[in-house]
Tab-separated table of C-alpha atoms in Angstrom:
chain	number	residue	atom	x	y	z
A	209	UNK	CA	-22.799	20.328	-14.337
A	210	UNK	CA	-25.542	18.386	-15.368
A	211	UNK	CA	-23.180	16.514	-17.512
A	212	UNK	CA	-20.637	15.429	-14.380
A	213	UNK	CA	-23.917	14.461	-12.626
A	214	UNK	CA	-24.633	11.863	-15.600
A	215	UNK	CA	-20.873	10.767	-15.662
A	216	UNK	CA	-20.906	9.757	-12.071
A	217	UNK	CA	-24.206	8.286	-12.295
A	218	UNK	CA	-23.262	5.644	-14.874
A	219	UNK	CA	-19.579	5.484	-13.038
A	220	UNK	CA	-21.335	4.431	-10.209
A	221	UNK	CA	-23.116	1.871	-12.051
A	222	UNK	CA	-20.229	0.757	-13.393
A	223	UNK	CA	-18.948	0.365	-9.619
A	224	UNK	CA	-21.434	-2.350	-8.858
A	225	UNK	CA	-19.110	-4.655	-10.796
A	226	UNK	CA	-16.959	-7.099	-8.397
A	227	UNK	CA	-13.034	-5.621	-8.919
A	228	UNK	CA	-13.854	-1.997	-10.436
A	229	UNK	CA	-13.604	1.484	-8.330
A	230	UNK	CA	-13.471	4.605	-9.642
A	231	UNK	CA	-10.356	4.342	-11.938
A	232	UNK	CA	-11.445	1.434	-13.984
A	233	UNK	CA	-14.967	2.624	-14.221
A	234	UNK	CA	-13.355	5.776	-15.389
A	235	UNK	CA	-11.329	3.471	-18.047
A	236	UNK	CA	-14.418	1.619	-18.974
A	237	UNK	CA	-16.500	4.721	-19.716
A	238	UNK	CA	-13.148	6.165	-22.097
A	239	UNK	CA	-13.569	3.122	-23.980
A	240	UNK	CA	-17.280	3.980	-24.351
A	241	UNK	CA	-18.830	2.014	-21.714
A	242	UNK	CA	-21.560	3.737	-19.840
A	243	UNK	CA	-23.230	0.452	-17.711
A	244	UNK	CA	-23.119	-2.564	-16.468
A	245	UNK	CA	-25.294	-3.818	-19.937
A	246	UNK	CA	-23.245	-2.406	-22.118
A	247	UNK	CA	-20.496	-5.067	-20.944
A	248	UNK	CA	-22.799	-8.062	-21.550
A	249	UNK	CA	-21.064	-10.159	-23.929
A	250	UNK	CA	-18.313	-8.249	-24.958
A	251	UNK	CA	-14.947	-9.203	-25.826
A	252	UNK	CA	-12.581	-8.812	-23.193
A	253	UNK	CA	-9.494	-8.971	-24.707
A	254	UNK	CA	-10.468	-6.698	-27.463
A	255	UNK	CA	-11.646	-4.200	-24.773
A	256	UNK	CA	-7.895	-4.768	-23.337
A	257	UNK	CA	-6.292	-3.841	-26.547
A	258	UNK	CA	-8.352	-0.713	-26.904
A	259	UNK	CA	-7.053	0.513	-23.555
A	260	UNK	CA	-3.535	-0.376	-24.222
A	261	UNK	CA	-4.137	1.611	-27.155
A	262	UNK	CA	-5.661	4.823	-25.998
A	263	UNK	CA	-2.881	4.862	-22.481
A	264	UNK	CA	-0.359	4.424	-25.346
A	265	UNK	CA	1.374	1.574	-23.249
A	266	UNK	CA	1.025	-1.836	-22.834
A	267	UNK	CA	-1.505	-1.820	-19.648
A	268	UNK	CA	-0.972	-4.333	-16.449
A	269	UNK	CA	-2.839	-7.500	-17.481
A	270	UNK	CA	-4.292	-7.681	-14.004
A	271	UNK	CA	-6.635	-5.064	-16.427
A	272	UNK	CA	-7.808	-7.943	-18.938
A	273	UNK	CA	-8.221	-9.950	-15.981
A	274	UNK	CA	-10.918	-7.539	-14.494
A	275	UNK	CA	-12.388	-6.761	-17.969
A	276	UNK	CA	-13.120	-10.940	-17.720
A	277	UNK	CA	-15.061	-10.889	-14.160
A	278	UNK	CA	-16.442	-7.583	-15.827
A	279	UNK	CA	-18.245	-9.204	-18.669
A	280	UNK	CA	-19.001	-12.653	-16.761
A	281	UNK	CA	-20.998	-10.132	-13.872
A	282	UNK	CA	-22.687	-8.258	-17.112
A	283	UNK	CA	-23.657	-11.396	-19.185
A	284	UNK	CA	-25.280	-13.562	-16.796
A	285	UNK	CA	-28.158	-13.340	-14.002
A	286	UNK	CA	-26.359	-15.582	-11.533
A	287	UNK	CA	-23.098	-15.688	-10.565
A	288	UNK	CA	-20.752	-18.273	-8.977
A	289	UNK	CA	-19.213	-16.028	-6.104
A	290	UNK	CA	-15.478	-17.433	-6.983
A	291	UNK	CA	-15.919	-16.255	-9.990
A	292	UNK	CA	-16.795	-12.587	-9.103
A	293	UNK	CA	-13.156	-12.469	-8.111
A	294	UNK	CA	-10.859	-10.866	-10.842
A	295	UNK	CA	-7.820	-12.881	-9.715
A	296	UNK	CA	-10.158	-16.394	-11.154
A	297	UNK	CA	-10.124	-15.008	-14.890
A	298	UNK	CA	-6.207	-14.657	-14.621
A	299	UNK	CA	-4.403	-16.980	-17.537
A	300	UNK	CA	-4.226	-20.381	-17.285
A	301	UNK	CA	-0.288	-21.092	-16.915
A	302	UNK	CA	0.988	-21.818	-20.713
A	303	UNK	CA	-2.103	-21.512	-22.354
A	304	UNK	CA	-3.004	-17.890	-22.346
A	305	UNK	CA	-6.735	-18.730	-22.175
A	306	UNK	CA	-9.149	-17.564	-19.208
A	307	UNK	CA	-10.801	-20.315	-16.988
């Protein structure tokens, strides 16, 4: 029990990131991501890949996209509040890079 208590506390730290409930915070923590710190400058794509890997399917990119505003919201004390939306760190069209 005391286990499940310290799964949902770090899930719900997790869950003070902009674009992430229960489901990705549950992804995050799979991929070994306890807190919000343990995002700070990590690679998002690489975190992407992971998860493809371990769902054993290529995962809806709308998932990168979130993993982006993730690590932005991790790495940095401020934040610009457009950028705290997931939909902002979606591709730029024909270039496949983030804003």
């Amino acid at each position: 029990m005391a286990v499940k208590r310290l799964k949902n506390r770090d899930a719900n730290d997790l869950r003070r990131i902009p674009g992430v409930g229960e489901i990705i915070a549950r992804d995050l923590q799979e991929l070994g991501i306890e807190a919000v710190s343990d995002l700070k400058d990590a690679d998002p794509e690489e975190l992407y890949e992971k998860l493809c890997v371990q769902k054993g399917v290529r995962v809806d990119r709308c998932m990168l996209y979130v993993f982006r505003c993730a690590v932005y919201f991790a790495s940095r004390k401020s934040h610009d509040p457009e950028l705290l939306k997931w939909w902002r760190w979606k591709d730029k069209q024909g270039t496949g890079s983030r804003l």
